[in-house]
mmCIF file of C-alpha atoms in Angstrom:
data_model
loop_
_atom_site.group_PDB
_atom_site.id
_atom_site.type_symbol
_atom_site.label_atom_id
_atom_site.label_comp_id
_atom_site.label_asym_id
_atom_site.label_seq_id
_atom_site.Cartn_x
_atom_site.Cartn_y
_atom_site.Cartn_z
ATOM 1 C CA UNK V 1 28.923 23.819 1.459
ATOM 2 C CA UNK V 2 26.044 22.572 -1.207
ATOM 3 C CA UNK V 3 23.689 20.658 0.539
ATOM 4 C CA UNK V 4 22.519 16.841 -0.645
ATOM 5 C CA UNK V 5 19.151 17.064 -2.158
ATOM 6 C CA UNK V 6 16.967 14.273 0.010
ATOM 7 C CA UNK V 7 16.771 11.277 -1.718
ATOM 8 C CA UNK V 8 13.647 10.447 -3.730
ATOM 9 C CA UNK V 9 10.909 8.654 -1.908
ATOM 10 C CA UNK V 10 10.875 4.495 -2.413
ATOM 11 C CA UNK V 11 7.295 3.701 -3.408
ATOM 12 C CA UNK V 12 5.605 1.668 -1.001
ATOM 13 C CA UNK V 13 2.721 -0.111 -2.765
ATOM 14 C CA UNK V 14 1.385 -1.381 0.489
ATOM 15 C CA UNK V 15 1.658 2.260 1.985
ATOM 16 C CA UNK V 16 0.197 4.137 -0.757
ATOM 17 C CA UNK V 17 -2.503 1.608 -1.905
ATOM 18 C CA UNK V 18 -3.857 0.908 1.842
ATOM 19 C CA UNK V 19 -6.782 3.127 2.938
ATOM 20 C CA UNK V 20 -8.644 5.239 0.560
ATOM 21 C CA UNK V 21 -7.478 6.620 -2.954
ATOM 22 C CA UNK V 22 -8.337 9.032 -5.482
ATOM 23 C CA UNK V 23 -7.535 9.439 -9.180
ATOM 24 C CA UNK V 24 -8.498 12.371 -11.484
ATOM 25 C CA UNK V 25 -7.415 11.267 -15.389
ATOM 26 C CA UNK V 26 -7.385 11.656 -18.483
ATOM 27 C CA UNK V 27 -8.235 9.275 -21.574
ATOM 28 C CA UNK V 28 -7.226 9.416 -24.916
ATOM 29 C CA UNK V 29 -8.505 6.660 -27.008
ATOM 30 C CA UNK V 30 -7.380 6.673 -30.897
ATOM 31 C CA UNK V 31 -9.403 8.386 -32.989
ATOM 32 C CA UNK V 32 -11.740 9.913 -29.994
ATOM 33 C CA UNK V 33 -11.818 12.637 -28.205
ATOM 34 C CA UNK V 34 -10.451 13.035 -24.727
ATOM 35 C CA UNK V 35 -12.201 11.594 -21.915
ATOM 36 C CA UNK V 36 -12.471 13.001 -17.845
ATOM 37 C CA UNK V 37 -11.973 9.915 -15.426
ATOM 38 C CA UNK V 38 -12.182 9.940 -11.728
ATOM 39 C CA UNK V 39 -11.135 6.631 -10.122
ATOM 40 C CA UNK V 40 -12.390 5.749 -6.090
ATOM 41 C CA UNK V 41 -10.218 3.351 -4.202
ATOM 42 C CA UNK V 42 -9.776 1.474 -1.161
ATOM 43 C CA UNK V 43 -7.313 -1.016 -0.336
ATOM 44 C CA UNK V 44 -6.185 -3.654 2.110
ATOM 45 C CA UNK V 45 -4.025 -6.338 3.139
ATOM 46 C CA UNK V 46 -5.740 -9.676 3.889
ATOM 47 C CA UNK V 47 -2.749 -11.673 5.031
ATOM 48 C CA UNK V 48 0.477 -10.802 2.612
ATOM 49 C CA UNK V 49 -2.152 -9.817 -0.468
ATOM 50 C CA UNK V 50 -2.985 -6.293 -0.856
ATOM 51 C CA UNK V 51 -6.623 -5.907 -2.727
ATOM 52 C CA UNK V 52 -7.261 -2.700 -3.770
ATOM 53 C CA UNK V 53 -11.140 -2.433 -5.112
ATOM 54 C CA UNK V 54 -11.724 0.470 -7.557
ATOM 55 C CA UNK V 55 -14.833 2.448 -8.960
ATOM 56 C CA UNK V 56 -14.073 3.854 -12.066
ATOM 57 C CA UNK V 57 -16.580 7.094 -13.198
ATOM 58 C CA UNK V 58 -15.565 7.589 -17.476
ATOM 59 C CA UNK V 59 -17.529 10.754 -18.576
ATOM 60 C CA UNK V 60 -20.018 9.286 -20.916
ATOM 61 C CA UNK V 61 -20.165 5.914 -19.263
ATOM 62 C CA UNK V 62 -21.915 4.211 -16.261
ATOM 63 C CA UNK V 63 -19.557 3.698 -13.579
ATOM 64 C CA UNK V 64 -17.567 0.558 -13.115
ATOM 65 C CA UNK V 65 -15.669 -1.744 -10.775
ATOM 66 C CA UNK V 66 -12.612 -3.705 -10.754
ATOM 67 C CA UNK V 67 -10.571 -5.559 -8.075
ATOM 68 C CA UNK V 68 -6.645 -5.991 -8.035
ATOM 69 C CA UNK V 69 -4.713 -7.995 -5.794
ATOM 70 C CA UNK V 70 -1.248 -8.586 -5.265
ATOM 71 C CA UNK V 71 1.395 -10.146 -3.501
ATOM 72 C CA UNK V 72 5.263 -9.309 -2.994
ATOM 73 C CA UNK V 73 7.586 -12.089 -4.449
ATOM 74 C CA UNK V 74 10.966 -9.983 -3.691
ATOM 75 C CA UNK V 75 11.239 -6.655 -2.266
ATOM 76 C CA UNK V 76 11.146 -4.880 -5.583
ATOM 77 C CA UNK V 77 8.631 -7.286 -7.808
ATOM 78 C CA UNK V 78 5.030 -8.067 -6.910
ATOM 79 C CA UNK V 79 2.446 -10.188 -8.825
ATOM 80 C CA UNK V 80 -1.163 -11.258 -8.843
ATOM 81 C CA UNK V 81 -4.200 -10.254 -10.710
ATOM 82 C CA UNK V 82 -7.129 -7.518 -11.914
ATOM 83 C CA UNK V 83 -10.581 -8.269 -12.808
ATOM 84 C CA UNK V 84 -10.024 -6.243 -15.777
ATOM 85 C CA UNK V 85 -7.131 -7.908 -17.133
ATOM 86 C CA UNK V 86 -6.493 -11.813 -19.040
ATOM 87 C CA UNK V 87 -3.333 -13.508 -16.922
ATOM 88 C CA UNK V 88 -1.018 -11.626 -14.446
ATOM 89 C CA UNK V 89 -0.306 -8.484 -12.852
ATOM 90 C CA UNK V 90 3.991 -8.031 -12.676
ATOM 91 C CA UNK V 91 4.733 -4.680 -10.472
ATOM 92 C CA UNK V 92 7.874 -3.860 -10.483
ATOM 93 C CA UNK V 93 9.184 -1.217 -8.071
ATOM 94 C CA UNK V 94 12.399 0.811 -8.420
ATOM 95 C CA UNK V 95 13.025 3.982 -6.419
ATOM 96 C CA UNK V 96 10.321 6.222 -6.892
ATOM 97 C CA UNK V 97 9.285 4.424 -9.968
ATOM 98 C CA UNK V 98 6.217 1.884 -10.358
ATOM 99 C CA UNK V 99 5.978 -0.523 -13.217
ATOM 100 C CA UNK V 100 3.674 -2.443 -14.106
ATOM 101 C CA UNK V 101 2.485 -4.448 -16.997
ATOM 102 C CA UNK V 102 -0.347 -6.721 -18.123
ATOM 103 C CA UNK V 103 -2.696 -7.844 -20.606
ATOM 104 C CA UNK V 104 -6.388 -6.543 -20.889
ATOM 105 C CA UNK V 105 -9.123 -8.526 -21.744
ATOM 106 C CA UNK V 106 -9.241 -8.530 -25.702
ATOM 107 C CA UNK V 107 -5.672 -9.037 -25.873
ATOM 108 C CA UNK V 108 -3.856 -5.401 -25.157
ATOM 109 C CA UNK V 109 -1.054 -5.439 -23.859
ATOM 110 C CA UNK V 110 -1.016 -2.131 -21.349
ATOM 111 C CA UNK V 111 1.854 -0.730 -19.363
ATOM 112 C CA UNK V 112 2.024 1.893 -16.265
ATOM 113 C CA UNK V 113 4.518 3.990 -14.968
ATOM 114 C CA UNK V 114 3.850 5.491 -11.472
ATOM 115 C CA UNK V 115 6.059 7.900 -10.268
ATOM 116 C CA UNK V 116 5.898 8.926 -6.173
ATOM 117 C CA UNK V 117 5.924 12.365 -6.122
ATOM 118 C CA UNK V 118 7.953 13.815 -2.655
ATOM 119 C CA UNK V 119 5.566 13.533 0.423
ATOM 120 C CA UNK V 120 5.088 9.968 -1.056
ATOM 121 C CA UNK V 121 0.883 11.055 -0.754
ATOM 122 C CA UNK V 122 0.533 11.463 -4.360
ATOM 123 C CA UNK V 123 1.802 9.668 -7.703
ATOM 124 C CA UNK V 124 2.061 10.319 -11.200
ATOM 125 C CA UNK V 125 0.602 7.587 -13.563
ATOM 126 C CA UNK V 126 0.757 7.339 -17.338
ATOM 127 C CA UNK V 127 -0.856 4.410 -18.856
ATOM 128 C CA UNK V 128 -0.267 3.205 -22.753
ATOM 129 C CA UNK V 129 -2.444 0.924 -24.070
ATOM 130 C CA UNK V 130 -0.815 -0.878 -27.387
ATOM 131 C CA UNK V 131 -2.583 -2.988 -30.342
ATOM 132 C CA UNK V 132 -0.283 -4.110 -32.769
ATOM 133 C CA UNK V 133 2.972 -2.549 -31.041
ATOM 134 C CA UNK V 134 0.596 0.972 -31.841
ATOM 135 C CA UNK V 135 -0.095 3.321 -28.830
ATOM 136 C CA UNK V 136 -3.967 3.204 -29.107
ATOM 137 C CA UNK V 137 -4.623 5.128 -26.149
ATOM 138 C CA UNK V 138 -3.422 6.978 -23.121
ATOM 139 C CA UNK V 139 -3.942 7.680 -19.644
ATOM 140 C CA UNK V 140 -2.460 10.209 -17.738
ATOM 141 C CA UNK V 141 -3.552 10.409 -14.065
ATOM 142 C CA UNK V 142 -2.946 12.229 -10.676
ATOM 143 C CA UNK V 143 -3.649 9.436 -8.038
ATOM 144 C CA UNK V 144 -3.579 10.866 -4.526
ATOM 145 C CA UNK V 145 -3.457 8.814 -1.034
ATOM 146 C CA UNK V 146 -6.369 9.727 1.055
ATOM 147 C CA UNK V 147 -5.361 8.674 4.383
#
């Protein structure tokens, strides 16, 4: 008798980003060399809001910080803000997939697709930044929940 494969983990934004996270990425911006990035995050809940503070270390640049503030509006949808964004951040969960969309400062549309890995402690993050409909930057990252 064939065994049924285990269900994919559901992406629980609150569980994954509460505590410490660390991401290792490569960033490719059009007409520029590939750069390595490390992201250190610390998240906590404040009432019904997830606050995620991150320090971004990009090869060749000084470290910078950013902050996410998002809250759940339905079982599969979160909304909020990002210090690097103009306007709202929208996050939608579909099983093990988390899709984020926002407009980066400067007017660049950003989409991120995070796929939670079995075990629930790692996610693969693929981000695309566009200008005039053309992808001008791509980021590929592995994020790990350290707690």
